[in-house]
XYZ file of N, CA and C in Angstrom:
336
model
N 88.950 121.384 95.676
C 89.733 122.343 96.427
C 91.200 122.092 96.106
N 91.942 123.143 95.855
C 93.378 123.018 95.632
C 94.022 124.359 95.947
N 95.336 124.358 96.084
C 96.033 125.605 96.351
C 97.329 125.392 97.098
N 97.850 126.467 97.636
C 99.119 126.432 98.373
C 98.803 126.205 99.848
N 99.678 125.501 100.498
C 99.568 125.141 101.920
C 98.428 124.155 102.147
N 98.586 122.956 101.560
C 97.610 121.882 101.700
C 97.261 121.635 103.153
N 98.275 121.638 104.012
C 98.066 121.292 105.415
C 97.520 122.449 106.246
N 97.336 123.631 105.639
C 96.794 124.773 106.386
C 95.540 125.286 105.675
N 95.709 126.112 104.676
C 94.585 126.781 104.006
C 93.681 125.803 103.252
N 94.258 124.962 102.432
C 93.473 124.028 101.620
C 92.733 123.041 102.520
N 93.439 122.512 103.518
C 92.811 121.579 104.451
C 91.679 122.215 105.224
N 91.874 123.444 105.648
C 90.837 124.166 106.383
C 89.617 124.418 105.501
N 89.855 124.809 104.266
C 88.750 125.046 103.332
C 87.981 123.755 103.060
N 88.702 122.651 102.860
C 88.050 121.359 102.622
C 87.220 120.939 103.832
N 87.766 121.125 105.025
C 87.045 120.766 106.253
C 85.778 121.608 106.405
N 85.883 122.904 106.181
C 84.721 123.789 106.285
C 83.663 123.423 105.244
N 84.103 123.087 104.031
C 83.158 122.685 102.983
C 82.406 121.427 103.400
N 83.122 120.458 103.972
C 82.469 119.241 104.455
C 81.468 119.556 105.552
N 81.838 120.424 106.477
C 80.930 120.792 107.562
C 79.672 121.483 107.055
N 79.802 122.217 105.976
C 78.654 122.920 105.399
C 77.799 122.018 104.507
N 78.232 120.764 104.324
C 77.439 119.813 103.557
C 77.834 119.655 102.105
N 78.911 120.287 101.683
C 79.357 120.132 100.302
C 80.088 118.809 100.135
N 79.922 118.208 98.968
C 80.714 117.027 98.632
C 82.066 117.552 98.162
N 83.116 117.219 98.914
C 84.406 117.878 98.754
C 85.430 116.983 98.075
N 86.118 117.552 97.090
C 87.193 116.866 96.373
C 88.451 117.714 96.513
N 89.499 117.129 97.073
C 90.788 117.805 97.192
C 91.689 117.273 96.090
N 92.221 118.164 95.272
C 93.065 117.768 94.147
C 94.517 117.769 94.616
N 95.052 116.561 94.777
C 96.359 116.366 95.411
C 97.508 116.999 94.642
N 97.591 116.756 93.332
C 98.741 117.248 92.582
C 98.618 118.722 92.174
N 97.547 119.382 92.570
C 97.394 120.825 92.343
C 97.534 121.596 93.649
N 97.985 120.916 94.674
C 98.164 121.541 95.984
C 99.586 121.294 96.453
N 100.076 122.215 97.218
C 101.426 122.078 97.764
C 101.361 122.390 99.247
N 101.991 121.549 100.044
C 101.937 121.721 101.488
C 103.256 122.146 102.091
N 103.266 122.260 103.427
C 104.446 122.698 104.144
C 105.172 121.523 104.788
N 104.448 120.721 105.584
C 105.065 119.582 106.268
C 104.392 118.296 105.811
N 105.221 117.303 105.441
C 104.700 116.056 104.882
C 103.744 115.326 105.819
N 104.046 115.267 107.104
C 103.164 114.541 108.022
C 101.815 115.254 108.173
N 101.822 116.566 108.149
C 100.567 117.321 108.218
C 99.758 117.193 106.928
N 100.447 117.093 105.802
C 99.766 116.901 104.517
C 99.039 115.559 104.526
N 99.730 114.527 104.981
C 99.121 113.190 105.048
C 97.912 113.185 105.984
N 98.018 113.870 107.110
C 96.879 113.908 108.042
C 95.716 114.708 107.450
N 96.019 115.720 106.641
C 94.963 116.477 105.966
C 94.209 115.581 104.987
N 94.944 114.786 104.211
C 94.306 113.857 103.271
C 93.429 112.857 104.017
N 93.922 112.335 105.118
C 93.154 111.360 105.906
C 91.900 112.003 106.498
N 92.017 113.230 106.923
C 90.870 113.950 107.492
C 89.786 114.161 106.444
N 90.184 114.542 105.236
C 89.213 114.730 104.152
C 88.515 113.410 103.853
N 89.272 112.327 103.779
C 88.685 111.007 103.507
C 87.766 110.564 104.637
N 88.141 110.845 105.874
C 87.320 110.460 107.026
C 85.982 111.197 107.041
N 85.948 112.368 106.440
C 84.725 113.171 106.370
C 83.964 112.905 105.067
N 84.226 111.779 104.410
C 83.572 111.346 103.170
C 83.856 112.264 101.992
N 85.049 112.841 101.980
C 85.508 113.601 100.830
C 86.438 112.724 100.000
N 86.944 113.254 98.912
C 87.856 112.517 98.032
C 89.155 113.286 97.875
N 90.241 112.532 97.763
C 91.539 113.094 97.399
C 91.902 112.455 96.068
N 92.004 113.271 95.020
C 92.233 112.753 93.673
C 93.367 113.509 92.996
N 93.807 112.994 91.861
C 94.763 113.691 91.006
C 93.999 114.488 89.955
N 94.655 115.478 89.393
C 93.988 116.365 88.438
C 93.481 115.622 87.202
N 94.135 114.533 86.819
C 93.694 113.783 85.638
C 92.343 113.092 85.863
N 91.888 112.971 87.119
C 90.613 112.323 87.439
C 89.443 113.302 87.509
N 89.730 114.571 87.573
C 88.693 115.576 87.821
C 87.717 115.698 86.656
N 88.194 115.685 85.423
C 87.320 115.872 84.267
C 86.218 114.813 84.236
N 86.575 113.554 84.474
C 85.579 112.477 84.475
C 84.563 112.664 85.606
N 85.024 113.188 86.732
C 84.113 113.426 87.849
C 83.123 114.533 87.518
N 83.609 115.610 86.904
C 82.751 116.734 86.540
C 81.741 116.312 85.475
N 82.160 115.468 84.558
C 81.274 115.005 83.488
C 80.313 113.921 83.962
N 80.483 113.428 85.169
C 79.590 112.410 85.716
C 79.945 110.991 85.340
N 81.114 110.780 84.740
C 81.536 109.434 84.370
C 82.219 108.713 85.519
N 82.755 109.451 86.480
C 83.424 108.878 87.654
C 82.609 109.271 88.880
N 81.809 108.351 89.359
C 80.936 108.620 90.507
C 81.501 107.917 91.725
N 82.176 108.678 92.558
C 82.828 108.124 93.740
C 81.812 107.767 94.818
N 81.927 106.568 95.396
C 81.012 106.174 96.486
C 81.088 107.117 97.688
N 82.283 107.647 97.970
C 82.436 108.535 99.119
C 81.536 109.757 98.997
N 81.439 110.290 97.784
C 80.615 111.479 97.567
C 79.138 111.134 97.641
N 78.791 109.926 97.218
C 77.403 109.468 97.332
C 76.995 109.278 98.782
N 77.918 108.757 99.593
C 77.644 108.579 101.019
C 77.418 109.940 101.667
N 78.237 110.904 101.326
C 78.098 112.259 101.879
C 76.728 112.831 101.526
N 76.308 112.665 100.276
C 75.008 113.169 99.847
C 73.887 112.460 100.596
N 73.995 111.144 100.752
C 72.972 110.383 101.470
C 72.865 110.831 102.928
N 73.995 111.079 103.579
C 73.971 111.540 104.966
C 73.327 112.912 105.078
N 73.597 113.793 104.128
C 72.986 115.123 104.148
C 71.476 115.024 103.905
N 71.055 114.148 103.005
C 69.620 113.980 102.738
C 68.906 113.389 103.946
N 69.575 112.466 104.633
C 68.965 111.816 105.798
C 68.650 112.811 106.907
N 69.419 113.870 107.005
C 69.165 114.890 108.018
C 67.805 115.559 107.827
N 67.307 115.550 106.598
C 66.046 116.214 106.283
C 64.831 115.297 106.390
N 65.053 114.022 106.724
C 63.960 113.062 106.833
C 63.629 112.881 108.306
N 62.365 112.979 108.658
C 61.943 112.798 110.036
C 61.525 111.348 110.257
N 62.110 110.701 111.241
C 61.769 109.328 111.600
C 61.243 109.308 113.005
N 60.293 108.535 113.374
C 59.288 107.933 112.495
C 58.176 108.934 112.213
N 57.488 108.739 111.119
C 56.359 109.600 110.800
C 55.166 109.069 111.579
N 54.590 109.912 112.407
C 53.464 109.483 113.240
C 52.194 110.217 112.837
N 51.103 109.520 112.929
C 49.809 110.151 112.771
C 48.889 109.596 113.843
N 47.725 110.158 113.987
C 46.847 109.771 115.094
C 46.352 108.334 114.990
N 46.392 107.725 113.816
C 45.935 106.348 113.634
C 47.071 105.340 113.600
N 48.296 105.783 113.821
C 49.449 104.894 113.707
C 49.511 103.914 114.869
N 49.839 102.660 114.566
C 50.010 101.657 115.622
C 51.307 101.876 116.396
N 52.168 102.785 115.914
C 53.450 103.043 116.556
C 53.400 104.223 117.536
N 52.252 104.826 117.740
C 52.159 106.017 118.581
C 52.670 105.799 119.990
N 52.443 104.652 120.571
C 52.853 104.393 121.950
C 54.190 103.675 122.046
N 54.840 103.460 120.938
C 56.114 102.750 120.944
C 57.250 103.714 121.258
N 58.258 103.211 121.974
C 59.413 104.036 122.324
C 60.224 104.350 121.072
N 60.882 105.513 121.113
C 61.708 105.958 119.997
C 63.145 106.071 120.496
N 64.094 105.536 119.725
C 65.512 105.591 120.057
C 66.044 107.016 119.887
N 67.229 107.313 120.473
C 67.813 108.658 120.317
C 68.037 109.070 118.863
N 68.255 108.086 117.976
C 68.443 108.420 116.561
C 67.115 108.516 115.811
N 66.008 108.564 116.559
C 64.658 108.738 116.052
C 64.138 107.551 115.256
N 64.701 106.352 115.453
C 64.160 105.144 114.864
C 63.296 104.457 115.916
N 62.407 103.586 115.478
C 61.532 102.902 116.419
C 62.287 101.858 117.220
N 61.935 101.752 118.498
C 62.517 100.749 119.380
C 61.756 99.447 119.165
N 62.414 98.438 118.571
C 61.756 97.182 118.222
C 61.827 96.140 119.326
N 62.278 96.478 120.506
C 62.410 95.522 121.610
C 61.052 95.056 122.114
N 60.029 95.867 121.945
C 58.710 95.523 122.490
C 57.899 94.631 121.574
N 58.364 94.427 120.349
C 57.619 93.597 119.406
C 57.779 92.135 119.775
N 56.714 91.365 119.632
C 56.774 89.934 119.932
C 56.289 89.129 118.762
């Protein structure tokens, strides 16, 4: 993502892309903002949402797959995790009567 008004239009587009599940890269030197403090907060917001803020000289390697940013991998892993159901239960499972945590993982407090 790049363009004019980093702290308004570009930041909003990057935020919406992150919310929709896209791995988002904001190109810093191809964007121009209005207020410096808002630009800095936009960059921090993108990073906090597992996006990347890079310079244009880094983009080619990313597109070619030579630069694999961990932040983008984390974003992909979080999106994939949403599609996995925990725990998988069947009628013969020993976990059928075990409590399940709010995050849908098994409650291991009852194990001895």
